[in-house]
Amino acid sequence: MQSFRSEIENPLVEKDILELERKIRLFKDGQIDEERFRSLRLARGVYGQRQLGVQMIRIKLPYGKVTSEQLHRIANVSDEFSRGRLHITTRQDIQIHHVSLDRTPELWAQLEKDDITLREACGNAVRNVTASETAGIDVNEPFDVTPYAHATFQFFLRNPICQEMGRKFKMSFSATEADTALSFMHDLGFIAKLKKIGNTEVKGFKVLLAGGLGSQPRHADVMYEFLETDLLIPTIEGVLRVFDRYGERSKRAKARLKFLVKDLGLDGFLTLVENEKRALEYQTYTIDTSDFETEITFKSEEVPSVTIENESEYDEWKKSNVIPQKQEGLFAIGIKVHLGDFYTDKARLLADLIKNYAANELRFTLRQNILIRHVREEFLPFFFTELKKLGFADAGYDSLIDITACPGTDTCNLGIASSTGIAVELERVLKAEYPQYINNKEVTIKISGCMNACGQHNMAHIGFQGMSIKSGPLVAPALQILLGGGVLGNGQGRFSDKVIKVPSKRGPKALRILLNDFENNCTENEDFLAYYDRQGKTYFYDILKHLSNTTNLTEDDFIDWGHDKNYVKAIGVGECAGVVIDLVTTLLFESEEKLENATEAFEKEQWSDSIYYAYSAFVNTAKALLTSEGLKTNTHSGIIQSFQEEFIEKNKIVLSENFPSLIYQINKKKPSKDFAYNYLSQAKDFCQKIDIFRKLVVEN
């Protein structure tokens, strides 16, 4: 492991990687509790998978952007540490599987050579910031949201306010009112807007708050109709601070932001956000967009000579996969990636293609595809022939036959039934029997292997959720069929209705019934959602009901798609939230680390960071004592109040002032040098006092 250390130029990154290596060693030696170690590795993109002894690594790629050099690096890492397969997620990340835990620090170090991180790709942190893949090239966009998504990623990466929240936090940036980044289902969603203020056209965002999918989907509230770009970062920070302090931490199923906003009410939540303003280091934060406004350049001017052997196939590809850019004469090319999976040999060839003949940029998309940007019109025939060699020229990009599916039971601990297997079969049916849908972008099919909705099944026109179904003493794989979801635009969306559950092997029959019924009975110009609304949920239940009969199952019904053995329902422990079991000693040890971080931040004159680390040390230490008494520690605000009642008011601990007043200086004073110094000193004194108290308790 020594060899990679000296090659890391960024000291923050080096510290991260060495800490991961050290914690892995301590865990192997039995010096760190397994659940606490889980929390740490998840925050470093290291995620347990269904197969024992190996890890899934999630590579965090802000808004899905990669260069040729970065794609080569990812391919090299996958070959060396994994099995050469790359999986595109619905959050524009790349995942690789079957990685040894011991080798993850070295893997991370290799990625960082091309500025690629694993930090906070998983766990209870700000997850990958997503954006419309057409941002910066969309003919309808008011402005490019890319610099704002990038600034958001940079500002909150390693930021102390969002390292140990109650649950994960997701943000998206949509380039236009079409809302292709799905703002309505995010914790915070932003849609680009322009507003005339006096004689000036001002850039800003419509802001959506507290949306989410999962087993209980919630449509986001409109937080602001228009928020100027200079207020973007302070607004996000205020929301994160409130979520960190008041969000649920013990009950995983109730710990997302959507539940906190539901409990407090939108006005109550916004009041708390407003109260945090004084504590922010930046009241406004101007984002420099100049790096994203440079001239588009190309390595080669010579157009390679090619012969198109099948003109109709080429024309179909251009119609469905080629998108005109707002930059005159340039086009984007969509690549339909089957199930989001592709391999390193093709990744390298694709990387060379975009470097030599485009502008060295592609973006992974929210629908698990690839978008090549900045292709000159005269180069389109050449790209078609080269992509066809790679198997990347199938028509139907972002169409009905372009099915979104999570990995399901292939690798995920929570998968109940195969999502990839049924996706393969449905796609086969569509290509063979419904070629008229090859360029239909009005209907979507999405599949998840469980209720957690990583495949976004409950916001699709036609969704499938992996389940199981009993037939006497036997259990068969099943699919919950959902209908009527979709993106309406400008922050509006619909969640699908659960219609009926059928054995998985009858999924293709269900799809045929739905599409045939739609074709035979829809009125002229009636889209699928209008048709669904007109007919109603009960109508679709009735036409599918016969498929739910479990008294006539055959032997094949007990074998899931993509498998050759009888189905066995096996659900492991999910890691999406990084749930932890707190031990008092471990909590106190972590408080010491937080104080060290606070001191280091103070020495670097990072007053706001120092203050928040000190705050975390206060709360963590109070949580340790409450845990030792078996008392609830569901929220930070609850911890603060309970500590006051149990330890201060009962005179077990003596402080110069009540505990809430001591703690809540954080949102009453500006983050100055003097306050940072005093607050850190108070945190150190408090932790020392608790340490002495704890030792006396243990001795007695």
XYZ file of C-alpha atoms in Angstrom:
700
model
C 0.000 0.000 0.000
C 2.990 2.327 0.465
C 3.464 2.970 -3.247
C 0.212 4.867 -3.842
C 0.512 7.286 -0.944
C 3.159 9.600 -2.365
C 1.254 9.904 -5.645
C -1.747 11.683 -4.085
C -1.264 15.434 -4.400
C -4.334 16.627 -2.509
C -3.703 16.342 1.257
C -7.441 16.136 2.012
C -7.819 13.182 -0.328
C -4.690 11.547 1.052
C -6.045 11.898 4.587
C -9.359 10.320 3.524
C -7.704 7.324 1.891
C -5.237 6.724 4.702
C -8.064 6.964 7.226
C -10.040 4.339 5.302
C -6.978 2.087 5.241
C -6.439 2.582 8.990
C -10.092 1.930 9.855
C -10.133 -1.245 7.730
C -7.118 -2.468 9.697
C -8.735 -1.600 13.049
C -11.944 -3.324 11.975
C -10.068 -6.468 10.984
C -8.317 -6.390 14.377
C -11.677 -6.167 16.158
C -11.073 -2.653 17.483
C -14.028 -1.010 15.686
C -17.632 -2.149 15.992
C -18.941 -3.570 12.711
C -21.884 -1.187 12.522
C -19.727 1.890 13.108
C -17.283 0.701 10.488
C -20.158 0.265 8.055
C -21.059 3.921 8.458
C -17.485 4.986 7.673
C -17.001 2.784 4.599
C -20.378 3.767 3.154
C -19.326 7.414 3.281
C -16.329 6.314 1.195
C -18.427 4.657 -1.507
C -17.789 1.102 -0.252
C -21.069 -0.829 -0.158
C -21.765 -4.411 0.832
C -23.353 -6.604 -1.831
C -25.430 -9.761 -1.880
C -22.378 -11.993 -2.320
C -20.398 -12.386 0.914
C -16.834 -11.156 1.209
C -16.881 -8.624 -1.619
C -17.937 -4.999 -1.998
C -19.704 -2.835 -4.528
C -17.818 0.410 -5.198
C -19.847 3.442 -6.208
C -17.868 6.027 -8.137
C -19.269 9.523 -7.666
C -19.460 11.434 -10.953
C -21.143 14.835 -10.507
C -23.953 15.248 -13.083
C -22.527 12.197 -14.893
C -19.710 14.037 -16.664
C -16.541 12.164 -17.661
C -13.632 12.835 -19.987
C -11.728 10.299 -22.059
C -8.955 10.228 -19.461
C -11.409 9.595 -16.629
C -13.192 6.827 -18.509
C -9.865 5.145 -19.211
C -9.009 5.397 -15.506
C -12.338 3.877 -14.451
C -11.870 1.050 -16.966
C -8.351 0.361 -15.697
C -9.543 0.270 -12.100
C -12.415 -2.043 -12.971
C -10.069 -4.466 -14.729
C -7.530 -4.446 -11.913
C -9.822 -4.574 -8.903
C -13.133 -5.899 -10.262
C -14.406 -7.920 -13.236
C -14.431 -5.399 -16.067
C -18.132 -4.547 -15.949
C -19.341 -0.965 -15.459
C -22.883 -0.231 -14.294
C -24.504 3.176 -14.833
C -26.920 4.101 -12.039
C -30.035 6.261 -12.078
C -27.964 8.888 -10.226
C -25.340 9.139 -12.979
C -22.754 7.212 -10.958
C -20.714 4.199 -12.035
C -20.729 1.056 -9.906
C -18.268 -1.810 -10.032
C -18.726 -5.043 -8.103
C -16.870 -7.918 -6.456
C -14.075 -5.790 -4.980
C -12.035 -6.944 -1.995
C -12.401 -4.641 1.034
C -8.632 -4.648 1.637
C -7.991 -3.189 -1.800
C -10.482 -0.302 -1.676
C -7.975 2.345 -0.475
C -5.637 1.491 -3.352
C -8.557 1.543 -5.809
C -9.590 4.980 -4.566
C -6.039 6.274 -4.862
C -5.897 5.140 -8.479
C -9.144 6.960 -9.306
C -7.964 10.193 -7.710
C -5.126 10.434 -10.242
C -7.800 11.664 -12.645
C -9.835 13.613 -10.088
C -12.471 10.939 -9.462
C -13.855 10.466 -5.957
C -15.695 7.852 -3.928
C -16.337 10.253 -1.062
C -19.997 10.363 0.053
C -21.208 8.234 -2.847
C -23.131 6.155 -0.279
C -24.188 6.610 3.339
C -26.017 9.364 5.210
C -24.517 12.234 3.251
C -25.195 14.424 0.225
C -25.277 11.881 -2.597
C -24.214 12.532 -6.171
C -25.608 15.819 -7.489
C -27.481 14.983 -10.693
C -28.450 17.165 -13.635
C -30.067 17.012 -17.040
C -27.568 15.316 -19.341
C -28.374 17.959 -21.969
C -27.425 20.837 -19.642
C -25.251 23.273 -21.564
C -26.437 22.102 -24.981
C -30.235 22.129 -24.677
C -31.909 24.393 -27.233
C -34.627 25.294 -24.715
C -32.527 26.007 -21.613
C -32.519 29.502 -20.064
C -28.874 28.944 -19.081
C -26.452 26.111 -18.355
C -27.071 24.612 -14.894
C -23.800 22.637 -14.997
C -21.642 25.197 -13.130
C -24.257 25.395 -10.368
C -24.469 21.625 -10.004
C -20.671 21.500 -9.916
C -20.411 24.247 -7.306
C -22.977 22.429 -5.159
C -20.962 19.219 -5.390
C -17.736 20.994 -4.476
C -19.127 23.065 -1.606
C -20.753 20.184 0.253
C -18.128 17.504 -0.377
C -16.470 16.825 3.034
C -18.529 19.665 4.509
C -18.997 18.965 8.251
C -22.681 19.907 8.213
C -23.626 16.860 6.114
C -21.283 14.030 7.127
C -23.514 12.149 9.569
C -27.110 13.035 8.825
C -30.050 10.830 9.726
C -30.412 9.711 6.115
C -29.105 10.348 2.634
C -29.836 13.625 0.845
C -30.387 13.939 -2.907
C -30.317 17.004 -5.165
C -30.909 17.562 -8.866
C -30.666 20.373 -11.434
C -33.019 20.480 -14.427
C -31.997 22.450 -17.495
C -35.544 23.296 -18.589
C -39.177 23.103 -17.546
C -39.254 19.593 -19.032
C -37.649 18.709 -15.683
C -35.563 15.832 -16.993
C -33.621 15.736 -13.714
C -36.876 14.933 -11.860
C -36.938 17.743 -9.295
C -40.286 16.661 -7.842
C -38.823 13.467 -6.344
C -35.700 14.978 -4.755
C -34.880 16.358 -1.322
C -33.963 19.534 -3.185
C -34.663 19.988 -6.877
C -33.751 23.036 -8.955
C -35.210 24.093 -12.319
C -33.443 26.820 -14.307
C -35.429 30.052 -14.621
C -34.908 33.622 -15.833
C -36.679 36.587 -14.258
C -36.823 40.208 -15.368
C -35.970 42.467 -12.438
C -36.104 46.057 -13.639
C -34.204 46.084 -16.909
C -32.020 43.128 -15.955
C -32.599 39.471 -16.722
C -31.585 37.522 -13.631
C -30.682 33.837 -13.422
C -32.286 31.699 -10.766
C -34.122 28.501 -9.947
C -37.534 27.221 -9.077
C -36.831 25.222 -5.909
C -38.596 21.986 -4.961
C -38.270 20.628 -1.414
C -38.721 17.238 0.284
C -39.739 14.925 -2.504
C -38.843 11.255 -2.571
C -39.683 7.779 -3.835
C -39.241 4.604 -1.761
C -42.175 2.751 -0.235
C -43.942 6.036 0.571
C -43.403 8.432 -2.349
C -43.953 12.118 -1.690
C -44.267 14.933 -4.201
C -41.928 17.802 -3.398
C -43.301 21.135 -2.193
C -42.477 24.369 -3.987
C -39.996 26.064 -1.670
C -39.429 29.084 -3.910
C -40.844 29.990 -7.297
C -37.646 31.913 -7.972
C -34.359 31.864 -6.080
C -31.454 33.914 -7.417
C -28.308 31.920 -8.128
C -26.302 33.819 -5.472
C -28.635 32.387 -2.821
C -28.337 28.780 -4.000
C -25.522 27.618 -1.699
C -26.760 29.440 1.443
C -30.260 28.008 0.915
C -28.968 24.449 0.553
C -26.796 24.877 3.633
C -29.733 26.145 5.688
C -31.851 23.147 4.671
C -29.045 20.711 5.478
C -28.430 22.247 8.890
C -32.095 21.947 9.833
C -32.270 18.377 8.524
C -29.131 17.444 10.464
C -30.490 18.907 13.707
C -34.151 17.901 13.600
C -34.172 14.856 11.322
C -35.001 11.389 12.688
C -31.988 9.138 13.317
C -33.263 5.983 14.974
C -36.282 4.994 12.882
C -34.809 4.427 9.432
C -38.190 4.297 7.696
C -39.032 7.806 8.942
C -35.630 9.464 8.606
C -35.775 11.098 5.152
C -36.337 14.830 4.798
C -39.835 14.276 3.402
C -41.022 12.983 6.797
C -39.497 15.907 8.699
C -41.186 18.459 6.418
C -44.453 16.559 6.685
C -44.241 16.639 10.500
C -43.200 20.294 10.805
C -45.247 21.617 7.909
C -43.640 23.592 5.089
C -43.953 26.948 6.895
C -42.517 25.530 10.123
C -39.582 24.023 8.273
C -38.876 27.243 6.365
C -38.923 29.188 9.630
C -36.162 26.938 10.985
C -34.173 27.432 7.778
C -34.543 31.202 8.133
C -33.293 30.960 11.726
C -30.069 29.353 10.507
C -29.085 32.308 8.316
C -27.011 34.100 10.962
C -24.840 31.011 11.376
C -23.920 30.805 7.694
C -20.472 31.834 6.573
C -21.927 33.091 3.292
C -25.133 35.103 3.149
C -24.684 35.126 -0.628
C -22.362 32.973 -2.701
C -21.455 33.971 -6.242
C -20.709 30.996 -8.473
C -18.013 31.447 -11.093
C -19.245 30.018 -14.396
C -16.236 30.959 -16.540
C -14.726 27.462 -16.620
C -17.888 26.235 -18.305
C -17.976 28.962 -20.927
C -14.757 28.156 -22.766
C -14.661 27.578 -26.508
C -15.465 24.060 -27.702
C -12.370 22.673 -29.434
C -11.627 19.529 -31.412
C -8.486 17.452 -31.862
C -9.204 16.445 -35.461
C -10.620 18.408 -38.376
C -10.403 15.642 -40.967
C -13.616 13.664 -41.454
C -12.888 9.927 -41.818
C -14.431 8.417 -44.944
C -17.117 5.801 -44.271
C -19.819 4.007 -46.234
C -23.281 3.646 -44.748
C -24.398 0.154 -45.713
C -27.984 0.481 -44.502
C -29.374 3.978 -45.051
C -32.764 3.243 -43.426
C -31.038 1.956 -40.290
C -28.875 5.083 -40.200
C -31.898 7.336 -40.666
C -33.747 5.533 -37.845
C -30.734 5.998 -35.588
C -30.509 9.703 -36.425
C -34.215 10.127 -35.746
C -34.174 8.459 -32.330
C -30.638 8.935 -31.009
C -29.257 12.202 -32.399
C -30.130 15.486 -30.670
C -29.434 18.962 -32.142
C -27.503 21.185 -29.734
C -28.029 24.877 -29.155
C -24.521 25.333 -30.550
C -25.064 25.606 -34.301
C -23.741 22.664 -36.287
C -23.202 20.443 -33.229
C -25.151 17.387 -32.140
C -25.351 15.051 -29.168
C -25.559 11.296 -29.656
C -27.537 9.135 -27.272
C -26.304 5.602 -26.653
C -28.867 3.129 -25.388
C -26.991 1.044 -22.806
C -28.797 -2.210 -22.078
C -29.595 -2.267 -18.319
C -26.890 0.363 -17.828
C -24.174 -2.292 -18.164
C -21.142 -2.046 -20.447
C -17.610 -3.389 -20.361
C -14.141 -1.941 -20.152
C -12.983 -2.967 -23.629
C -15.776 -0.920 -25.188
C -15.357 1.862 -22.631
C -11.768 2.417 -23.763
C -12.699 2.524 -27.440
C -15.519 4.949 -26.664
C -13.110 7.105 -24.640
C -10.718 7.294 -27.598
C -13.588 8.124 -29.946
C -14.784 11.154 -27.987
C -11.247 12.451 -27.488
C -10.181 12.168 -31.105
C -13.380 13.152 -32.893
C -15.701 14.985 -30.452
C -14.830 17.437 -27.650
C -13.698 14.908 -25.024
C -16.866 14.808 -22.949
C -19.733 12.448 -22.366
C -22.364 12.243 -19.680
C -23.974 9.243 -18.056
C -27.713 9.791 -17.890
C -30.472 9.332 -15.340
C -31.905 6.579 -17.537
C -28.649 4.594 -17.377
C -27.485 5.628 -20.831
C -24.594 7.597 -22.359
C -24.769 10.957 -24.134
C -21.844 11.997 -26.332
C -21.740 15.778 -26.675
C -20.363 18.150 -29.306
C -20.330 16.045 -32.454
C -20.053 17.969 -35.729
C -22.754 17.168 -38.265
C -20.329 15.928 -40.914
C -18.939 13.410 -38.397
C -22.309 11.747 -37.697
C -21.934 8.951 -40.313
C -18.482 8.136 -38.915
C -19.797 8.005 -35.354
C -22.655 5.753 -36.437
C -20.298 3.238 -38.014
C -17.883 3.286 -35.076
C -20.644 2.979 -32.482
C -22.214 0.154 -34.479
C -18.926 -1.776 -34.179
C -19.226 -1.414 -30.408
C -22.886 -2.443 -30.323
C -23.786 1.115 -29.312
C -25.900 2.122 -32.321
C -29.240 0.541 -31.428
C -32.117 2.914 -32.095
C -34.534 3.759 -29.291
C -32.542 6.028 -26.977
C -34.815 7.226 -24.131
C -37.807 5.467 -25.702
C -40.327 2.893 -24.473
C -37.966 0.034 -25.352
C -35.210 1.702 -23.293
C -36.141 0.120 -19.950
C -34.671 1.350 -16.655
C -33.873 -1.349 -14.096
C -31.874 -1.557 -10.865
C -29.440 -4.497 -10.323
C -32.009 -6.267 -8.112
C -31.149 -9.772 -6.950
C -28.019 -9.834 -9.140
C -25.989 -8.044 -6.453
C -28.251 -6.070 -4.081
C -28.935 -7.265 -0.529
C -32.497 -5.946 -0.651
C -33.550 -7.451 -3.980
C -36.662 -9.642 -3.729
C -37.088 -10.658 -7.370
C -34.959 -10.237 -10.487
C -35.328 -6.835 -12.116
C -32.672 -7.283 -14.793
C -34.038 -10.658 -15.882
C -37.564 -9.392 -16.483
C -36.176 -6.247 -18.166
C -34.306 -8.387 -20.697
C -37.462 -10.323 -21.527
C -39.702 -7.251 -21.779
C -37.223 -5.571 -24.088
C -37.140 -8.696 -26.269
C -40.944 -8.657 -26.479
C -41.012 -4.970 -27.408
C -38.418 -5.316 -30.169
C -40.029 -8.413 -31.646
C -43.708 -7.568 -31.326
C -43.985 -3.776 -30.967
C -41.441 -2.186 -33.342
C -43.744 0.827 -33.653
C -42.604 1.887 -30.175
C -38.918 2.055 -31.069
C -38.987 5.860 -31.101
C -41.888 6.389 -28.685
C -40.629 8.712 -25.954
C -44.073 9.269 -24.432
C -44.209 6.058 -22.359
C -41.603 4.768 -19.907
C -41.076 1.374 -18.279
C -39.090 1.206 -15.046
C -38.323 -1.790 -12.833
C -37.102 -2.110 -9.221
C -36.197 -5.314 -7.408
C -37.808 -4.117 -4.170
C -39.924 -1.311 -2.734
C -36.966 1.089 -2.335
C -37.395 2.254 -5.935
C -33.779 2.503 -7.114
C -35.221 1.717 -10.553
C -37.823 4.500 -10.058
C -40.703 2.121 -10.803
C -43.280 4.134 -8.883
C -42.957 7.223 -11.092
C -43.193 5.368 -14.427
C -46.074 5.120 -16.861
C -45.684 1.349 -16.472
C -43.732 0.152 -13.447
C -42.795 -3.237 -12.062
C -41.664 -3.939 -8.489
C -40.027 -7.198 -7.449
C -42.054 -9.134 -4.873
C -42.899 -12.723 -3.938
C -46.162 -14.622 -3.989
C -47.281 -17.744 -2.095
C -48.860 -20.831 -3.620
C -49.511 -23.341 -0.866
C -46.183 -24.099 0.821
C -44.182 -22.723 -2.115
C -43.036 -19.184 -2.901
C -42.745 -17.807 -6.434
C -41.152 -14.586 -7.691
C -43.736 -11.909 -8.433
C -44.187 -8.439 -9.863
C -46.307 -5.615 -8.509
C -47.645 -3.759 -11.563
C -47.940 0.013 -11.199
C -49.535 2.387 -13.689
C -50.077 6.084 -14.222
C -46.863 7.778 -13.109
C -44.809 10.264 -15.092
C -43.061 13.617 -15.353
C -45.428 16.494 -16.122
C -42.826 19.258 -16.186
C -41.966 22.429 -14.265
C -41.689 20.550 -10.973
C -44.880 18.568 -11.366
C -45.024 14.786 -11.495
C -47.244 11.795 -10.817
C -46.666 8.670 -8.795
C -47.955 5.373 -10.084
C -50.904 3.460 -8.663
C -50.354 -0.097 -7.436
C -52.743 -2.083 -9.605
C -52.112 -5.807 -9.134
C -49.482 -8.421 -8.238
C -48.769 -11.267 -10.675
C -46.199 -14.083 -10.884
C -43.015 -12.768 -12.556
C -43.224 -15.137 -15.485
C -46.536 -13.495 -16.437
C -44.964 -10.035 -16.667
C -44.627 -10.162 -20.477
C -48.299 -11.174 -20.830
C -49.283 -8.219 -18.654
C -47.275 -5.831 -20.832
C -48.878 -7.200 -24.003
C -52.371 -6.757 -22.532
C -51.617 -3.152 -21.524
C -50.094 -2.095 -24.861
C -52.724 -3.885 -26.957
C -55.530 -2.357 -24.916
C -54.004 1.105 -25.257
C -53.602 0.755 -29.032
C -57.109 -0.618 -29.541
C -59.048 1.733 -27.287
C -57.271 5.084 -27.019
C -58.797 8.042 -28.809
C -56.967 10.138 -31.387
C -54.019 12.054 -29.861
C -54.736 10.563 -26.425
C -51.504 9.803 -24.564
C -51.035 6.940 -22.122
C -51.636 8.979 -18.957
C -54.820 10.504 -20.322
C -55.957 7.034 -21.350
C -55.162 5.643 -17.909
C -57.082 8.467 -16.225
C -60.073 7.990 -18.494
C -60.314 4.250 -17.918
C -59.396 4.312 -14.224
C -57.390 1.986 -11.992
C -60.216 -0.556 -11.574
C -60.459 -1.059 -15.338
C -56.809 -2.090 -15.527
C -57.139 -4.316 -12.474
C -59.999 -6.106 -14.198
C -58.166 -6.734 -17.478
C -55.107 -8.065 -15.616
C -56.886 -9.938 -12.836
C -56.732 -13.386 -14.454
C -52.914 -13.207 -14.414
C -52.872 -13.037 -10.597
C -54.387 -16.518 -10.156
C -51.896 -18.665 -8.191
C -53.848 -21.930 -8.283
C -52.579 -22.799 -11.746
C -48.850 -22.078 -11.429
C -46.496 -24.263 -13.444
C -43.015 -25.440 -12.497
C -41.551 -22.610 -14.596
C -43.348 -19.998 -12.475
C -41.103 -20.887 -9.534
C -37.934 -20.036 -11.468
C -37.149 -16.326 -11.729
C -36.104 -14.615 -14.963
C -32.432 -15.133 -15.688
C -32.167 -18.121 -13.330
C -32.285 -21.884 -13.774
C -33.065 -22.952 -10.205
C -36.167 -22.613 -8.056
C -36.718 -19.200 -6.508
C -35.606 -18.641 -2.914
C -36.638 -15.435 -1.203
C -33.501 -14.117 0.492
C -33.332 -10.535 1.720
C -30.221 -9.248 3.448
C -29.631 -6.104 5.484
C -29.805 -2.958 3.421
C -27.043 -0.382 3.592
C -28.649 2.537 1.786
C -28.980 4.468 5.045
C -25.846 3.326 6.835
C -27.840 2.463 9.990
C -25.610 2.217 13.051
C -25.688 0.674 16.522
C -24.170 3.249 18.879
C -21.757 2.156 21.566
C -20.931 4.646 24.308
C -17.175 4.225 24.116
C -17.185 4.523 20.332
C -19.280 7.684 20.510
C -16.886 9.306 22.963
C -13.949 8.305 20.808
C -15.646 9.907 17.813
C -16.169 13.087 19.825
C -12.409 13.295 20.268
C -11.999 12.990 16.491
C -14.543 15.759 15.941
C -12.651 18.036 18.314
C -9.453 17.282 16.417
C -11.229 18.196 13.170
C -12.546 21.393 14.762
C -9.052 22.348 15.905
C -7.570 21.628 12.492
C -10.273 23.681 10.761
C -9.686 26.573 13.192
C -5.957 26.525 12.471
C -6.796 26.784 8.762
C -9.068 29.776 9.556
C -12.151 27.839 8.457
C -14.339 29.303 11.190
C -17.682 27.887 10.049
C -16.302 24.357 9.677
C -14.617 24.527 13.070
C -17.850 25.645 14.707
C -19.850 22.802 13.155
C -17.306 20.165 14.149
C -17.438 21.541 17.701
C -21.245 21.407 17.601
C -21.055 17.773 16.473
C -18.716 16.988 19.371
C -21.187 18.540 21.845
C -24.106 16.520 20.478
C -22.166 13.288 20.045
C -20.916 13.426 23.634
C -24.389 14.139 24.999
C -25.694 11.257 22.897
C -23.136 8.925 24.481
C -24.424 9.624 28.008
C -28.063 9.357 26.964
C -27.277 6.049 25.267
C -25.678 4.774 28.461
C -28.975 5.497 30.258
C -31.052 3.791 27.555
C -32.758 7.063 26.574
C -33.927 8.081 23.111
C -31.477 9.759 20.759
C -33.694 10.084 17.688
C -32.786 13.661 16.703
C -30.111 16.215 17.528
C -32.713 18.588 18.924
C -34.137 15.754 21.033
C -30.660 14.860 22.321
C -30.036 18.457 23.363
C -33.324 18.730 25.255
C -33.104 15.260 26.835
C -29.561 15.906 28.062
C -30.744 19.106 29.727
C -33.591 17.288 31.470
C -31.696 14.135 32.479
C -28.258 15.451 33.387
C -28.388 19.209 33.948
C -31.738 19.671 35.678
C -31.056 16.602 37.870
C -27.645 18.096 38.782
C -25.711 15.085 37.534
C -23.634 17.472 35.415
C -23.021 21.120 36.312
C -22.656 23.708 33.553
C -22.422 27.493 33.725
C -25.620 27.742 31.631
C -28.337 25.431 30.421
C -27.311 22.997 27.704
C -29.626 24.231 24.903
C -28.366 27.800 25.356
C -24.792 26.591 25.176
C -25.385 24.548 22.037
C -27.667 26.938 20.181
C -25.122 29.710 20.084
C -24.394 28.068 16.734
C -27.408 29.640 15.039
C -27.385 32.918 16.950
C -23.854 34.140 16.319
C -21.975 34.822 13.123
C -19.136 32.390 12.316
C -16.312 34.731 13.367
C -12.831 33.879 14.625
C -13.729 34.877 18.189
C -16.888 32.794 18.291
C -15.150 29.797 16.685
C -12.391 29.993 19.328
C -14.802 30.319 22.252
C -17.190 27.633 20.996
C -14.350 25.174 20.449
C -12.982 25.898 23.928
C -16.432 25.306 25.424
C -16.773 22.034 23.491
C -13.393 20.834 24.741
C -14.300 21.727 28.329
C -17.650 19.975 28.022
C -16.165 16.803 26.555
C -13.479 16.726 29.230
C -16.115 17.116 31.946
C -18.191 14.273 30.466
C -15.116 12.073 30.176
C -14.416 12.514 33.893
C -18.082 11.871 34.733
C -18.150 8.735 32.598
C -15.000 7.318 34.210
C -16.489 7.807 37.684
C -19.701 6.065 36.618
C -17.790 3.123 35.168
C -15.571 2.823 38.273
C -18.617 2.771 40.534
